[in-house]
């Protein structure tokens, strides 16, 4: 009424007429307006507080990921594999930190192994290079040497070149690591061993090789396995006395090679398959100490293992597994591959 918001109540009185009462709602409208403004202010404040709280929670939750990013960027700029992330709690982020630290551990071990390989290889290369240098210097007085001395000098240089070539080949093989390559196929392990034994017999006519080989089909790299088998046989031949024998057995996928030499010293057993490790009584013998290290690496690349022990009755016993044999049902076909290295190394 006249622009005033009112509420009207009417009640009938029968024939007497009706009663009508009106009340202004201005007070109620003012209260509702104040309530609306308060609601809008509280809602806006709540939204702003929720946004700020969400940003704070997000930053807190993403802080470890930010540290991971910064740590990765730091490693890219300045590689320092000794640093690790702090692990707190047992949530997914803590597991992520543990995984990242484990990755850094593996990377540090790999880098350290490569550094050791380079350092050991450079140390081993010094001897044949120094000998070659001395022999080359002697060539300046070649005319003064007797025919026997000339022949000996030529023979020494060829021997040193052969040793240097074999050492470089072994280092390159070890640098491949234990990861399997791309040329993986079904290979007849017994055929590879038989071929390696035949070549070993031709190289050492004064050593007898006795074989007991069961047909074995495995999945792996034929050339890598063949080189490892040749190294095993060459190691056994080297430690066998003239007229001695080497026993070669292949059963259930495990190759065992036993010689009848002096065997291993107890202190040497844990290090038989280490790179460049040579026992005290083997330092004057040909070889670089990489042959059995290549055997272990080849076995691990195929998912197998190696073991060294002293055989009952004397002699060394080396057992090598190149992974589980493949059954006929698992093999995709009847064909198989037999690959052999061009030259066995010790």
Short mmCIF file of C-alpha atoms in Angstrom, two decimals:
data_model
loop_
_atom_site.label_atom_id
_atom_site.label_comp_id
_atom_site.label_asym_id
_atom_site.label_seq_id
_atom_site.Cartn_x
_atom_site.Cartn_y
_atom_site.Cartn_z
CA UNK A 1 0.00 0.00 0.00
CA UNK A 2 1.51 3.28 -1.19
CA UNK A 3 4.75 1.40 -1.89
CA UNK A 4 4.83 -0.16 1.56
CA UNK A 5 5.23 -3.92 1.76
CA UNK A 6 2.48 -5.21 4.06
CA UNK A 7 0.88 -8.45 5.04
CA UNK A 8 -2.99 -8.53 5.24
CA UNK A 9 -5.03 -10.95 7.30
CA UNK A 10 -8.80 -11.15 6.70
CA UNK A 11 -11.38 -13.21 8.63
CA UNK A 12 -15.09 -13.43 7.79
CA UNK A 13 -17.73 -12.76 10.53
CA UNK A 14 -20.77 -14.10 8.69
CA UNK A 15 -23.64 -11.69 8.11
CA UNK A 16 -21.87 -9.16 10.30
CA UNK A 17 -19.19 -8.66 7.75
CA UNK A 18 -15.37 -9.37 7.99
CA UNK A 19 -12.34 -8.32 9.92
CA UNK A 20 -9.16 -7.32 8.05
CA UNK A 21 -5.83 -6.65 9.72
CA UNK A 22 -2.70 -5.35 7.95
CA UNK A 23 0.92 -5.28 9.18
CA UNK A 24 3.96 -3.61 7.62
CA UNK A 25 6.82 -6.00 6.55
CA UNK A 26 9.47 -3.32 6.36
CA UNK A 27 11.21 -4.67 9.44
CA UNK A 28 11.19 -8.20 8.03
CA UNK A 29 12.49 -7.04 4.63
CA UNK A 30 15.33 -5.12 6.26
CA UNK A 31 16.27 -8.20 8.28
CA UNK A 32 16.24 -10.35 5.13
CA UNK A 33 18.42 -7.85 3.27
CA UNK A 34 20.97 -7.85 6.09
CA UNK A 35 20.91 -11.67 6.10
CA UNK A 36 21.48 -11.78 2.32
CA UNK A 37 24.45 -9.44 2.52
CA UNK A 38 25.90 -11.45 5.42
CA UNK A 39 25.40 -14.69 3.51
CA UNK A 40 27.16 -13.28 0.43
CA UNK A 41 30.08 -12.01 2.53
CA UNK A 42 30.41 -15.30 4.43
CA UNK A 43 30.20 -17.30 1.18
CA UNK A 44 32.82 -15.15 -0.52
CA UNK A 45 35.11 -15.39 2.51
CA UNK A 46 34.60 -19.17 2.62
CA UNK A 47 35.42 -19.53 -1.07
CA UNK A 48 38.54 -17.39 -0.68
CA UNK A 49 39.64 -19.36 2.39
CA UNK A 50 39.00 -22.67 0.62
CA UNK A 51 41.03 -21.49 -2.38
CA UNK A 52 43.95 -20.41 -0.21
CA UNK A 53 43.77 -23.64 1.77
CA UNK A 54 43.66 -25.66 -1.45
CA UNK A 55 46.73 -23.88 -2.79
CA UNK A 56 48.59 -24.48 0.49
CA UNK A 57 47.63 -28.17 0.54
CA UNK A 58 48.58 -28.57 -3.13
CA UNK A 59 51.96 -26.95 -2.54
CA UNK A 60 52.56 -29.15 0.48
CA UNK A 61 51.51 -32.28 -1.39
CA UNK A 62 53.58 -31.41 -4.45
CA UNK A 63 56.65 -30.32 -2.49
CA UNK A 64 58.36 -33.75 -2.78
CA UNK A 65 57.70 -33.80 -6.51
CA UNK A 66 59.19 -30.33 -6.73
CA UNK A 67 62.26 -31.63 -4.89
CA UNK A 68 62.44 -34.56 -7.31
CA UNK A 69 62.34 -32.13 -10.23
CA UNK A 70 64.99 -29.88 -8.73
CA UNK A 71 67.16 -32.91 -7.88
CA UNK A 72 66.88 -34.20 -11.44
CA UNK A 73 67.72 -30.79 -12.86
CA UNK A 74 70.67 -30.57 -10.47
CA UNK A 75 71.94 -33.98 -11.61
CA UNK A 76 71.67 -32.83 -15.21
CA UNK A 77 73.68 -29.69 -14.56
CA UNK A 78 76.20 -31.17 -12.12
CA UNK A 79 76.13 -34.99 -11.84
CA UNK A 80 76.66 -35.93 -8.20
CA UNK A 81 75.30 -39.40 -7.60
CA UNK A 82 76.17 -39.38 -3.90
CA UNK A 83 73.15 -37.23 -2.96
CA UNK A 84 69.88 -38.85 -1.86
CA UNK A 85 66.35 -37.70 -1.09
CA UNK A 86 65.01 -37.75 2.46
CA UNK A 87 62.33 -40.39 2.94
CA UNK A 88 59.55 -39.48 5.36
CA UNK A 89 56.41 -41.45 6.09
CA UNK A 90 54.98 -44.46 4.33
CA UNK A 91 52.75 -42.90 1.70
CA UNK A 92 53.09 -43.04 -2.07
CA UNK A 93 55.44 -40.07 -2.13
CA UNK A 94 57.73 -41.80 0.34
CA UNK A 95 57.72 -44.88 -1.89
CA UNK A 96 58.51 -42.65 -4.85
CA UNK A 97 61.46 -41.18 -2.94
CA UNK A 98 62.71 -44.68 -2.08
CA UNK A 99 62.42 -45.73 -5.72
CA UNK A 100 64.29 -42.62 -6.84
CA UNK A 101 67.06 -43.31 -4.31
CA UNK A 102 67.27 -46.92 -5.46
CA UNK A 103 67.61 -45.68 -9.04
CA UNK A 104 70.44 -43.39 -7.98
CA UNK A 105 72.09 -46.32 -6.15
CA UNK A 106 71.96 -48.46 -9.28
CA UNK A 107 73.22 -45.60 -11.43
CA UNK A 108 76.08 -44.90 -9.02
CA UNK A 109 77.10 -48.57 -9.02
CA UNK A 110 76.98 -48.65 -12.81
CA UNK A 111 79.10 -45.51 -13.16
CA UNK A 112 81.57 -46.79 -10.57
CA UNK A 113 81.82 -50.12 -12.38
CA UNK A 114 82.52 -48.36 -15.66
CA UNK A 115 85.17 -46.20 -14.01
CA UNK A 116 86.80 -49.27 -12.50
CA UNK A 117 86.71 -51.02 -15.86
CA UNK A 118 88.40 -48.09 -17.59
CA UNK A 119 90.99 -47.76 -14.81
CA UNK A 120 91.75 -51.49 -14.76
CA UNK A 121 91.88 -51.68 -18.56
CA UNK A 122 94.28 -48.75 -18.77
CA UNK A 123 96.48 -50.41 -16.16
CA UNK A 124 96.51 -53.72 -18.03
CA UNK A 125 97.19 -52.00 -21.35
CA UNK A 126 100.35 -50.39 -20.06
CA UNK A 127 102.35 -53.64 -20.00
CA UNK A 128 101.88 -54.75 -23.64
CA UNK A 129 102.19 -51.16 -24.87
CA UNK A 130 105.41 -50.64 -22.92
CA UNK A 131 106.81 -53.91 -24.25
CA UNK A 132 105.88 -52.97 -27.80
CA UNK A 133 107.53 -49.58 -27.33
CA UNK A 134 110.73 -51.21 -26.14
CA UNK A 135 110.71 -53.65 -29.07
CA UNK A 136 110.08 -50.83 -31.54
CA UNK A 137 113.05 -48.97 -30.09
CA UNK A 138 115.16 -52.08 -30.64
CA UNK A 139 114.24 -51.93 -34.32
CA UNK A 140 116.61 -48.99 -34.57
CA UNK A 141 119.46 -51.44 -34.06
CA UNK A 142 117.90 -54.13 -36.25
CA UNK A 143 120.97 -54.43 -38.47
CA UNK A 144 123.16 -55.13 -35.46
CA UNK A 145 121.00 -57.98 -34.21
CA UNK A 146 121.74 -61.58 -34.99
CA UNK A 147 119.23 -63.59 -37.04
CA UNK A 148 118.09 -65.38 -33.88
CA UNK A 149 117.58 -62.09 -32.07
CA UNK A 150 115.63 -60.71 -35.02
CA UNK A 151 113.37 -63.73 -35.08
CA UNK A 152 112.84 -63.49 -31.32
CA UNK A 153 112.09 -59.77 -31.58
CA UNK A 154 109.56 -60.39 -34.34
CA UNK A 155 107.96 -63.21 -32.34
CA UNK A 156 107.75 -61.07 -29.19
CA UNK A 157 106.09 -58.23 -31.07
CA UNK A 158 103.51 -60.55 -32.60
CA UNK A 159 102.79 -62.10 -29.22
CA UNK A 160 102.34 -58.69 -27.63
CA UNK A 161 100.06 -57.58 -30.46
CA UNK A 162 97.98 -60.73 -30.05
CA UNK A 163 97.72 -60.10 -26.31
CA UNK A 164 96.80 -56.47 -26.89
CA UNK A 165 94.14 -57.42 -29.44
CA UNK A 166 92.66 -60.04 -27.11
CA UNK A 167 92.63 -57.59 -24.21
CA UNK A 168 90.85 -54.91 -26.24
CA UNK A 169 88.29 -57.48 -27.40
CA UNK A 170 87.66 -58.59 -23.82
CA UNK A 171 87.23 -55.01 -22.63
CA UNK A 172 84.77 -54.30 -25.44
CA UNK A 173 82.83 -57.44 -24.51
CA UNK A 174 82.68 -56.44 -20.85
CA UNK A 175 81.60 -52.93 -21.79
CA UNK A 176 78.42 -54.43 -23.26
CA UNK A 177 77.22 -55.10 -19.75
CA UNK A 178 74.93 -57.90 -18.57
CA UNK A 179 71.92 -56.71 -20.55
CA UNK A 180 70.80 -59.10 -23.32
CA UNK A 181 71.30 -57.94 -26.87
CA UNK A 182 68.91 -57.98 -29.79
CA UNK A 183 70.10 -61.25 -31.42
CA UNK A 184 68.22 -63.62 -29.11
CA UNK A 185 67.16 -66.96 -30.54
CA UNK A 186 66.77 -70.63 -29.66
CA UNK A 187 70.26 -72.16 -29.46
CA UNK A 188 71.46 -75.72 -28.92
CA UNK A 189 73.77 -75.41 -25.93
CA UNK A 190 75.06 -78.97 -26.29
CA UNK A 191 76.05 -78.29 -29.93
CA UNK A 192 77.86 -75.10 -28.92
CA UNK A 193 79.75 -76.97 -26.17
CA UNK A 194 80.62 -79.84 -28.53
CA UNK A 195 82.01 -77.42 -31.10
CA UNK A 196 84.02 -75.56 -28.45
CA UNK A 197 85.43 -78.85 -27.13
CA UNK A 198 86.50 -79.84 -30.65
CA UNK A 199 88.43 -76.60 -31.06
CA UNK A 200 89.96 -76.96 -27.59
CA UNK A 201 91.17 -80.45 -28.46
CA UNK A 202 92.91 -79.12 -31.56
CA UNK A 203 94.51 -76.30 -29.57
CA UNK A 204 95.73 -78.57 -26.75
CA UNK A 205 96.61 -82.03 -28.02
CA UNK A 206 98.27 -82.88 -24.70
CA UNK A 207 95.01 -82.47 -22.73
CA UNK A 208 92.15 -84.96 -22.86
CA UNK A 209 88.57 -83.65 -22.92
CA UNK A 210 85.83 -85.97 -21.68
CA UNK A 211 82.26 -84.92 -22.46
CA UNK A 212 78.84 -85.96 -21.16
CA UNK A 213 76.36 -83.67 -22.86
CA UNK A 214 72.59 -83.90 -22.77
CA UNK A 215 70.62 -82.23 -25.58
CA UNK A 216 69.71 -78.78 -24.29
CA UNK A 217 67.81 -76.01 -26.01
CA UNK A 218 67.98 -72.54 -24.45
CA UNK A 219 66.95 -69.03 -25.36
CA UNK A 220 69.85 -66.61 -25.72
CA UNK A 221 72.64 -65.04 -27.79
CA UNK A 222 74.58 -67.82 -29.47
CA UNK A 223 77.80 -65.88 -30.09
CA UNK A 224 77.95 -64.64 -26.49
CA UNK A 225 77.32 -68.11 -25.07
CA UNK A 226 79.89 -69.66 -27.40
CA UNK A 227 82.56 -67.20 -26.28
CA UNK A 228 81.79 -67.90 -22.62
CA UNK A 229 82.02 -71.67 -23.17
CA UNK A 230 85.35 -71.24 -24.98
CA UNK A 231 86.68 -69.19 -22.09
CA UNK A 232 85.66 -71.90 -19.63
CA UNK A 233 87.45 -74.59 -21.63
CA UNK A 234 90.51 -72.42 -22.20
CA UNK A 235 90.73 -71.73 -18.45
CA UNK A 236 90.54 -75.48 -17.69
CA UNK A 237 93.12 -76.27 -20.37
CA UNK A 238 95.49 -73.61 -19.03
CA UNK A 239 95.45 -75.13 -15.54
CA UNK A 240 95.74 -78.74 -16.69
CA UNK A 241 99.13 -80.43 -16.64
CA UNK A 242 100.38 -82.13 -19.83
CA UNK A 243 98.60 -85.45 -20.11
CA UNK A 244 95.81 -84.23 -17.83
CA UNK A 245 92.09 -84.38 -18.48
CA UNK A 246 89.15 -81.96 -18.44
CA UNK A 247 85.63 -83.21 -17.73
CA UNK A 248 82.77 -81.35 -19.41
CA UNK A 249 79.19 -82.17 -18.40
CA UNK A 250 75.88 -80.63 -19.40
CA UNK A 251 72.80 -81.70 -17.46
CA UNK A 252 69.51 -79.89 -16.78
CA UNK A 253 70.79 -76.74 -18.45
CA UNK A 254 73.90 -76.44 -16.24
CA UNK A 255 77.36 -76.70 -17.77
CA UNK A 256 80.07 -78.05 -15.45
CA UNK A 257 83.77 -77.92 -16.40
CA UNK A 258 86.32 -79.62 -14.15
CA UNK A 259 90.06 -79.75 -14.52
CA UNK A 260 92.57 -81.75 -12.47
CA UNK A 261 94.94 -78.93 -11.67
CA UNK A 262 95.75 -77.45 -8.28
CA UNK A 263 92.32 -75.88 -7.80
CA UNK A 264 91.50 -72.56 -6.16
CA UNK A 265 92.87 -71.11 -2.97
CA UNK A 266 90.14 -70.38 -0.46
CA UNK A 267 90.98 -66.67 -0.57
CA UNK A 268 90.59 -66.64 -4.35
CA UNK A 269 87.19 -68.36 -4.57
CA UNK A 270 85.05 -65.23 -3.95
CA UNK A 271 86.96 -63.35 -6.67
CA UNK A 272 87.24 -65.98 -9.42
CA UNK A 273 84.76 -64.18 -11.69
CA UNK A 274 85.89 -60.61 -10.90
CA UNK A 275 87.29 -58.40 -13.64
CA UNK A 276 91.09 -58.38 -13.97
CA UNK A 277 91.45 -60.60 -10.91
CA UNK A 278 94.35 -63.01 -11.12
CA UNK A 279 95.62 -65.34 -8.46
CA UNK A 280 99.22 -64.92 -7.32
CA UNK A 281 100.37 -68.05 -9.11
CA UNK A 282 98.61 -66.97 -12.35
CA UNK A 283 100.30 -63.60 -12.82
CA UNK A 284 103.13 -65.10 -14.89
CA UNK A 285 100.70 -66.97 -17.16
CA UNK A 286 99.21 -65.53 -20.38
CA UNK A 287 95.82 -63.86 -20.11
CA UNK A 288 94.31 -60.67 -18.76
CA UNK A 289 92.05 -61.99 -16.01
CA UNK A 290 88.92 -61.17 -18.00
CA UNK A 291 87.96 -64.59 -19.33
CA UNK A 292 85.84 -65.73 -16.39
CA UNK A 293 84.42 -62.22 -15.92
CA UNK A 294 83.07 -62.52 -19.47
CA UNK A 295 81.60 -65.92 -18.53
CA UNK A 296 79.71 -64.43 -15.59
CA UNK A 297 78.47 -61.49 -17.62
CA UNK A 298 77.24 -63.76 -20.41
CA UNK A 299 75.46 -66.02 -17.94
CA UNK A 300 73.75 -63.11 -16.18
CA UNK A 301 72.72 -61.65 -19.53
CA UNK A 302 70.84 -64.89 -20.24
CA UNK A 303 69.26 -64.96 -16.78
CA UNK A 304 71.66 -67.60 -15.45
CA UNK A 305 74.36 -67.81 -12.80
CA UNK A 306 77.93 -68.97 -12.18
CA UNK A 307 79.61 -70.92 -9.38
CA UNK A 308 83.22 -71.77 -8.61
CA UNK A 309 84.38 -74.52 -6.25
CA UNK A 310 87.15 -77.02 -5.64
CA UNK A 311 86.24 -80.45 -6.95
CA UNK A 312 86.45 -83.46 -4.64
CA UNK A 313 89.79 -85.11 -5.22
CA UNK A 314 91.44 -81.93 -6.49
CA UNK A 315 91.03 -79.55 -9.35
CA UNK A 316 88.73 -76.63 -10.09
CA UNK A 317 85.03 -77.01 -10.80
CA UNK A 318 83.10 -74.27 -12.59
CA UNK A 319 79.33 -74.48 -13.02
CA UNK A 320 77.49 -72.13 -15.37
CA UNK A 321 73.81 -71.78 -16.16
CA UNK A 322 72.66 -69.78 -19.18
CA UNK A 323 69.03 -69.71 -18.16
CA UNK A 324 66.30 -72.31 -17.99
CA UNK A 325 66.14 -74.82 -20.86
CA UNK A 326 63.36 -74.35 -23.39
CA UNK A 327 60.98 -77.25 -23.79
CA UNK A 328 59.75 -78.41 -27.18
CA UNK A 329 56.32 -76.94 -26.48
CA UNK A 330 57.80 -73.51 -25.73
CA UNK A 331 60.03 -73.41 -28.81
CA UNK A 332 58.38 -71.58 -31.73
CA UNK A 333 59.97 -73.88 -34.28
CA UNK A 334 62.35 -76.74 -34.90
CA UNK A 335 65.26 -74.59 -36.07
CA UNK A 336 68.11 -73.58 -33.80
CA UNK A 337 71.24 -71.48 -34.00
CA UNK A 338 74.83 -72.48 -33.25
CA UNK A 339 77.33 -69.60 -33.30
CA UNK A 340 80.98 -69.71 -32.31
CA UNK A 341 83.49 -66.94 -31.69
CA UNK A 342 86.27 -66.35 -34.16
CA UNK A 343 88.92 -66.76 -31.48
CA UNK A 344 88.56 -67.88 -27.86
CA UNK A 345 90.07 -65.65 -25.20
CA UNK A 346 91.35 -66.38 -21.75
#
